[in-house]
Short mmCIF file of C-alpha atoms in Angstrom, two decimals:
data_model
loop_
_atom_site.label_atom_id
_atom_site.label_comp_id
_atom_site.label_asym_id
_atom_site.label_seq_id
_atom_site.Cartn_x
_atom_site.Cartn_y
_atom_site.Cartn_z
CA UNK O 1 6.48 10.06 17.93
CA UNK O 2 3.48 7.83 18.53
CA UNK O 3 3.56 5.80 21.74
CA UNK O 4 2.95 2.53 19.92
CA UNK O 5 6.03 3.13 17.73
CA UNK O 6 8.17 3.72 20.82
CA UNK O 7 6.79 0.49 22.26
CA UNK O 8 7.59 -1.32 19.00
CA UNK O 9 11.20 -0.13 19.11
CA UNK O 10 11.39 -1.30 22.71
CA UNK O 11 10.23 -4.78 21.66
CA UNK O 12 12.63 -4.88 18.71
CA UNK O 13 15.79 -3.82 20.58
CA UNK O 14 16.55 -7.03 22.55
CA UNK O 15 15.62 -9.20 19.57
CA UNK O 16 17.84 -7.11 17.30
CA UNK O 17 20.74 -7.32 19.72
CA UNK O 18 20.47 -11.10 19.76
CA UNK O 19 20.19 -11.23 15.96
CA UNK O 20 23.26 -9.05 15.51
CA UNK O 21 25.21 -11.20 17.95
CA UNK O 22 24.36 -14.27 15.90
CA UNK O 23 25.41 -12.53 12.69
CA UNK O 24 28.78 -11.55 14.18
CA UNK O 25 29.49 -15.02 15.52
CA UNK O 26 28.57 -16.57 12.17
CA UNK O 27 31.68 -15.08 10.58
CA UNK O 28 29.78 -13.04 7.99
CA UNK O 29 29.05 -10.19 10.33
CA UNK O 30 30.26 -7.13 8.42
CA UNK O 31 28.04 -7.53 5.35
CA UNK O 32 25.06 -8.77 7.33
CA UNK O 33 25.33 -5.98 9.89
CA UNK O 34 25.20 -3.41 7.09
CA UNK O 35 21.95 -4.96 5.84
CA UNK O 36 20.60 -5.07 9.39
CA UNK O 37 21.43 -1.39 9.92
CA UNK O 38 19.69 -0.32 6.72
CA UNK O 39 16.59 -2.34 7.54
CA UNK O 40 16.47 -0.84 11.03
CA UNK O 41 17.00 2.75 9.87
CA UNK O 42 14.11 2.39 7.43
CA UNK O 43 11.71 1.86 10.31
CA UNK O 44 9.44 4.88 10.58
CA UNK O 45 6.65 6.34 12.62
CA UNK O 46 3.53 6.34 10.40
CA UNK O 47 1.84 8.89 12.65
CA UNK O 48 3.01 11.81 10.50
CA UNK O 49 1.20 10.34 7.50
CA UNK O 50 -1.94 9.73 9.56
CA UNK O 51 -1.95 13.39 10.63
CA UNK O 52 -1.44 14.65 7.10
CA UNK O 53 -4.07 12.24 5.77
CA UNK O 54 -6.61 13.67 8.21
CA UNK O 55 -5.56 17.26 7.49
CA UNK O 56 -6.06 16.82 3.74
CA UNK O 57 -9.32 14.96 4.32
CA UNK O 58 -10.60 17.82 6.47
CA UNK O 59 -9.65 20.33 3.76
CA UNK O 60 -11.52 18.29 1.13
CA UNK O 61 -14.63 18.11 3.32
CA UNK O 62 -14.53 21.84 4.05
CA UNK O 63 -14.15 22.72 0.38
CA UNK O 64 -17.04 20.48 -0.64
CA UNK O 65 -19.27 21.90 2.11
CA UNK O 66 -18.59 25.48 1.03
CA UNK O 67 -19.04 24.67 -2.65
CA UNK O 68 -22.29 22.86 -1.95
CA UNK O 69 -23.59 25.70 0.21
CA UNK O 70 -22.82 28.29 -2.46
CA UNK O 71 -24.21 26.16 -5.29
CA UNK O 72 -27.46 25.33 -3.57
CA UNK O 73 -28.00 28.81 -2.17
CA UNK O 74 -27.96 30.08 -5.75
CA UNK O 75 -30.00 27.39 -7.51
CA UNK O 76 -32.45 26.12 -4.91
CA UNK O 77 -32.96 29.05 -2.56
CA UNK O 78 -34.74 32.30 -3.32
CA UNK O 79 -32.47 33.69 -6.00
CA UNK O 80 -32.49 31.53 -9.15
CA UNK O 81 -36.19 30.58 -9.15
CA UNK O 82 -37.34 34.15 -8.64
CA UNK O 83 -35.06 36.22 -10.85
CA UNK O 84 -34.47 36.47 -14.59
CA UNK O 85 -32.44 38.70 -16.87
CA UNK O 86 -28.81 39.44 -17.56
CA UNK O 87 -27.78 39.66 -13.92
CA UNK O 88 -28.90 36.13 -13.18
CA UNK O 89 -27.20 34.82 -16.30
CA UNK O 90 -23.94 36.58 -15.41
CA UNK O 91 -24.01 35.21 -11.87
CA UNK O 92 -24.79 31.72 -13.11
CA UNK O 93 -21.91 31.80 -15.60
CA UNK O 94 -19.53 33.01 -12.90
CA UNK O 95 -20.67 30.31 -10.51
CA UNK O 96 -20.69 27.44 -13.01
CA UNK O 97 -17.46 28.05 -14.88
CA UNK O 98 -15.33 29.97 -12.41
CA UNK O 99 -16.09 29.49 -8.73
CA UNK O 100 -17.36 25.92 -9.02
CA UNK O 101 -14.40 24.81 -11.13
CA UNK O 102 -11.89 26.23 -8.68
CA UNK O 103 -13.60 24.56 -5.73
CA UNK O 104 -13.73 21.26 -7.59
CA UNK O 105 -10.04 21.44 -8.51
CA UNK O 106 -9.02 22.21 -4.94
CA UNK O 107 -11.16 19.37 -3.62
CA UNK O 108 -9.70 16.93 -6.14
CA UNK O 109 -6.17 17.85 -5.09
CA UNK O 110 -6.98 17.56 -1.39
CA UNK O 111 -8.70 14.21 -1.84
CA UNK O 112 -5.79 12.82 -3.83
CA UNK O 113 -3.26 13.91 -1.22
CA UNK O 114 -5.33 12.36 1.56
CA UNK O 115 -5.47 9.06 -0.33
CA UNK O 116 -1.70 9.12 -0.89
CA UNK O 117 -1.00 9.82 2.78
CA UNK O 118 -3.24 6.89 3.73
CA UNK O 119 -1.32 4.66 1.32
CA UNK O 120 2.02 5.69 2.83
CA UNK O 121 0.68 5.16 6.34
CA UNK O 122 -0.36 1.62 5.40
CA UNK O 123 2.97 0.79 3.76
CA UNK O 124 5.02 2.09 6.69
CA UNK O 125 2.95 0.14 9.22
CA UNK O 126 3.33 -3.05 7.18
CA UNK O 127 7.10 -2.55 6.86
CA UNK O 128 7.53 -1.86 10.58
CA UNK O 129 5.67 -5.00 11.59
CA UNK O 130 7.45 -7.12 8.97
CA UNK O 131 10.86 -6.09 10.29
CA UNK O 132 9.72 -6.54 13.89
CA UNK O 133 8.46 -10.05 13.13
CA UNK O 134 11.72 -10.89 11.37
CA UNK O 135 13.81 -9.75 14.34
CA UNK O 136 11.67 -11.60 16.85
CA UNK O 137 11.65 -14.81 14.84
CA UNK O 138 15.38 -14.65 14.10
CA UNK O 139 16.33 -13.93 17.70
CA UNK O 140 14.69 -17.11 18.93
CA UNK O 141 16.55 -19.21 16.35
CA UNK O 142 19.88 -17.44 16.86
CA UNK O 143 19.54 -17.96 20.60
CA UNK O 144 19.58 -21.72 20.07
CA UNK O 145 22.24 -21.71 17.36
CA UNK O 146 24.66 -19.50 19.29
CA UNK O 147 24.57 -21.96 22.18
CA UNK O 148 24.90 -24.89 19.77
CA UNK O 149 27.88 -23.32 17.98
CA UNK O 150 29.78 -23.25 21.26
CA UNK O 151 29.17 -26.89 22.10
CA UNK O 152 28.85 -28.75 18.79
CA UNK O 153 31.20 -28.76 15.77
CA UNK O 154 28.29 -28.46 13.33
CA UNK O 155 26.77 -25.56 15.20
CA UNK O 156 28.97 -22.94 13.52
CA UNK O 157 27.90 -24.07 10.05
CA UNK O 158 24.23 -23.96 10.99
CA UNK O 159 24.73 -20.53 12.52
CA UNK O 160 26.30 -19.24 9.30
CA UNK O 161 23.50 -20.73 7.18
CA UNK O 162 20.86 -19.12 9.38
CA UNK O 163 22.64 -15.76 9.32
CA UNK O 164 22.82 -15.80 5.53
CA UNK O 165 19.15 -16.77 5.27
CA UNK O 166 18.10 -13.95 7.59
CA UNK O 167 20.30 -11.51 5.68
CA UNK O 168 18.56 -12.52 2.46
CA UNK O 169 15.13 -11.91 3.96
CA UNK O 170 16.27 -8.51 5.27
CA UNK O 171 17.62 -7.61 1.82
CA UNK O 172 14.29 -8.52 0.20
CA UNK O 173 12.42 -6.46 2.79
CA UNK O 174 14.64 -3.47 2.06
CA UNK O 175 14.00 -3.82 -1.68
CA UNK O 176 10.25 -3.85 -1.06
CA UNK O 177 10.62 -0.70 1.04
CA UNK O 178 12.38 1.18 -1.75
CA UNK O 179 9.76 -0.03 -4.21
CA UNK O 180 7.22 1.70 -1.97
CA UNK O 181 9.36 4.85 -1.96
CA UNK O 182 9.56 4.85 -5.76
CA UNK O 183 5.80 4.39 -6.04
CA UNK O 184 5.18 7.22 -3.58
CA UNK O 185 7.44 9.52 -5.57
CA UNK O 186 5.40 8.72 -8.68
CA UNK O 187 2.16 9.58 -6.87
CA UNK O 188 3.57 12.85 -5.57
CA UNK O 189 4.74 13.76 -9.07
CA UNK O 190 1.17 13.28 -10.35
CA UNK O 191 -0.12 15.49 -7.56
CA UNK O 192 2.44 18.15 -8.41
CA UNK O 193 1.31 18.15 -12.04
CA UNK O 194 -2.33 18.52 -10.94
CA UNK O 195 -1.48 21.35 -8.57
CA UNK O 196 0.49 23.07 -11.32
CA UNK O 197 -2.66 22.99 -13.47
CA UNK O 198 -4.67 24.35 -10.57
CA UNK O 199 -2.15 27.12 -9.93
CA UNK O 200 -2.57 28.19 -13.54
CA UNK O 201 -6.28 28.65 -12.80
CA UNK O 202 -5.48 31.14 -10.04
CA UNK O 203 -2.45 32.89 -11.53
CA UNK O 204 -1.53 34.16 -14.99
CA UNK O 205 1.06 31.79 -16.50
CA UNK O 206 1.11 30.03 -13.13
CA UNK O 207 3.10 32.98 -11.75
CA UNK O 208 2.08 33.58 -8.13
CA UNK O 209 2.98 37.25 -8.48
CA UNK O 210 0.26 37.64 -11.16
CA UNK O 211 -3.10 36.72 -9.63
CA UNK O 212 -5.99 36.33 -12.03
CA UNK O 213 -9.05 38.51 -11.74
CA UNK O 214 -11.61 36.00 -10.48
CA UNK O 215 -14.27 38.53 -9.60
CA UNK O 216 -17.71 38.29 -11.16
CA UNK O 217 -18.68 40.55 -14.03
CA UNK O 218 -18.81 44.23 -13.01
CA UNK O 219 -22.02 44.49 -15.04
CA UNK O 220 -23.93 42.72 -12.27
CA UNK O 221 -23.82 45.62 -9.82
CA UNK O 222 -23.24 48.44 -12.29
CA UNK O 223 -25.50 51.35 -11.33
CA UNK O 224 -27.08 51.55 -14.75
CA UNK O 225 -27.87 47.84 -14.80
CA UNK O 226 -29.21 47.75 -11.25
CA UNK O 227 -31.96 50.16 -12.35
CA UNK O 228 -32.55 48.30 -15.61
CA UNK O 229 -35.67 46.11 -15.23
CA UNK O 230 -34.51 43.86 -18.08
CA UNK O 231 -31.17 43.18 -16.40
CA UNK O 232 -32.60 42.64 -12.92
CA UNK O 233 -36.08 41.23 -13.50
CA UNK O 234 -38.13 39.41 -10.88
CA UNK O 235 -40.07 36.39 -12.11
CA UNK O 236 -43.79 37.03 -12.51
CA UNK O 237 -45.66 35.73 -9.52
CA UNK O 238 -42.56 34.07 -8.19
CA UNK O 239 -42.84 31.23 -10.72
CA UNK O 240 -39.45 29.51 -11.07
CA UNK O 241 -37.83 30.27 -14.39
CA UNK O 242 -35.36 27.38 -14.24
CA UNK O 243 -34.32 24.78 -13.43
CA UNK O 244 -37.62 22.84 -13.28
CA UNK O 245 -38.90 21.69 -9.91
CA UNK O 246 -36.35 23.95 -8.21
CA UNK O 247 -33.62 21.29 -8.51
CA UNK O 248 -30.00 22.42 -8.81
CA UNK O 249 -27.97 21.04 -11.73
CA UNK O 250 -25.03 18.77 -11.03
CA UNK O 251 -21.92 20.90 -10.37
CA UNK O 252 -19.58 18.05 -11.33
CA UNK O 253 -21.00 17.99 -14.86
CA UNK O 254 -19.88 21.60 -15.36
CA UNK O 255 -16.44 20.87 -13.94
CA UNK O 256 -15.96 17.83 -16.18
CA UNK O 257 -17.22 19.64 -19.28
CA UNK O 258 -14.99 22.68 -18.77
CA UNK O 259 -11.91 20.56 -18.05
CA UNK O 260 -12.58 17.97 -20.74
CA UNK O 261 -12.95 15.05 -18.30
#
């Protein structure tokens, strides 16, 4: 549990005690205390979402770094500009439409999860501070009204009106919280659908017991082809065959074209 959340609970406790006392003395305590309890139990430590946000963000950055290293080492280093033939074409096809697509799909999933965790972190923080502000503000008012209800005949009526008003605000806050929960469930469902698609890229029928063969073509290092000058052919004089100016193509274009996006 984050230290600031413990501190927040420490600030809320005396204010909540005073608010609950006012609710009980108002005469409508049972219903209002149930609302108070639900609002309090919905308080949460957003630290878990911050940690998961950073974990997914780190995964996305690592995947992109590895994809970029592999992509550029093939297209802009010594290999692609200086070699021609079937071997280069087979390696390029494997890189463009197999390895690159898998990296891109994994990165997309990681990025989406990081964004969702950040959204949940934000919503939890906002809820916590809203409830804390409500308790603190209500406690100050109840403090006056409780004293007034004991000394003035109209004090009890004002105390009841204030208790009902605070209960209404708590109820609205709880509704907003569950709206956030419903929205988060929708986001997670979208992520699950995307990860199901990605799993199908790694496993036959999406069955984790049936991994796909993602290796490059065996023709690349076949003994007969290795000795075939037409299959492994060095560019004359080291002149780049393609792409022009030794610039790597955009990997995202391949990913979007293959996946129809």
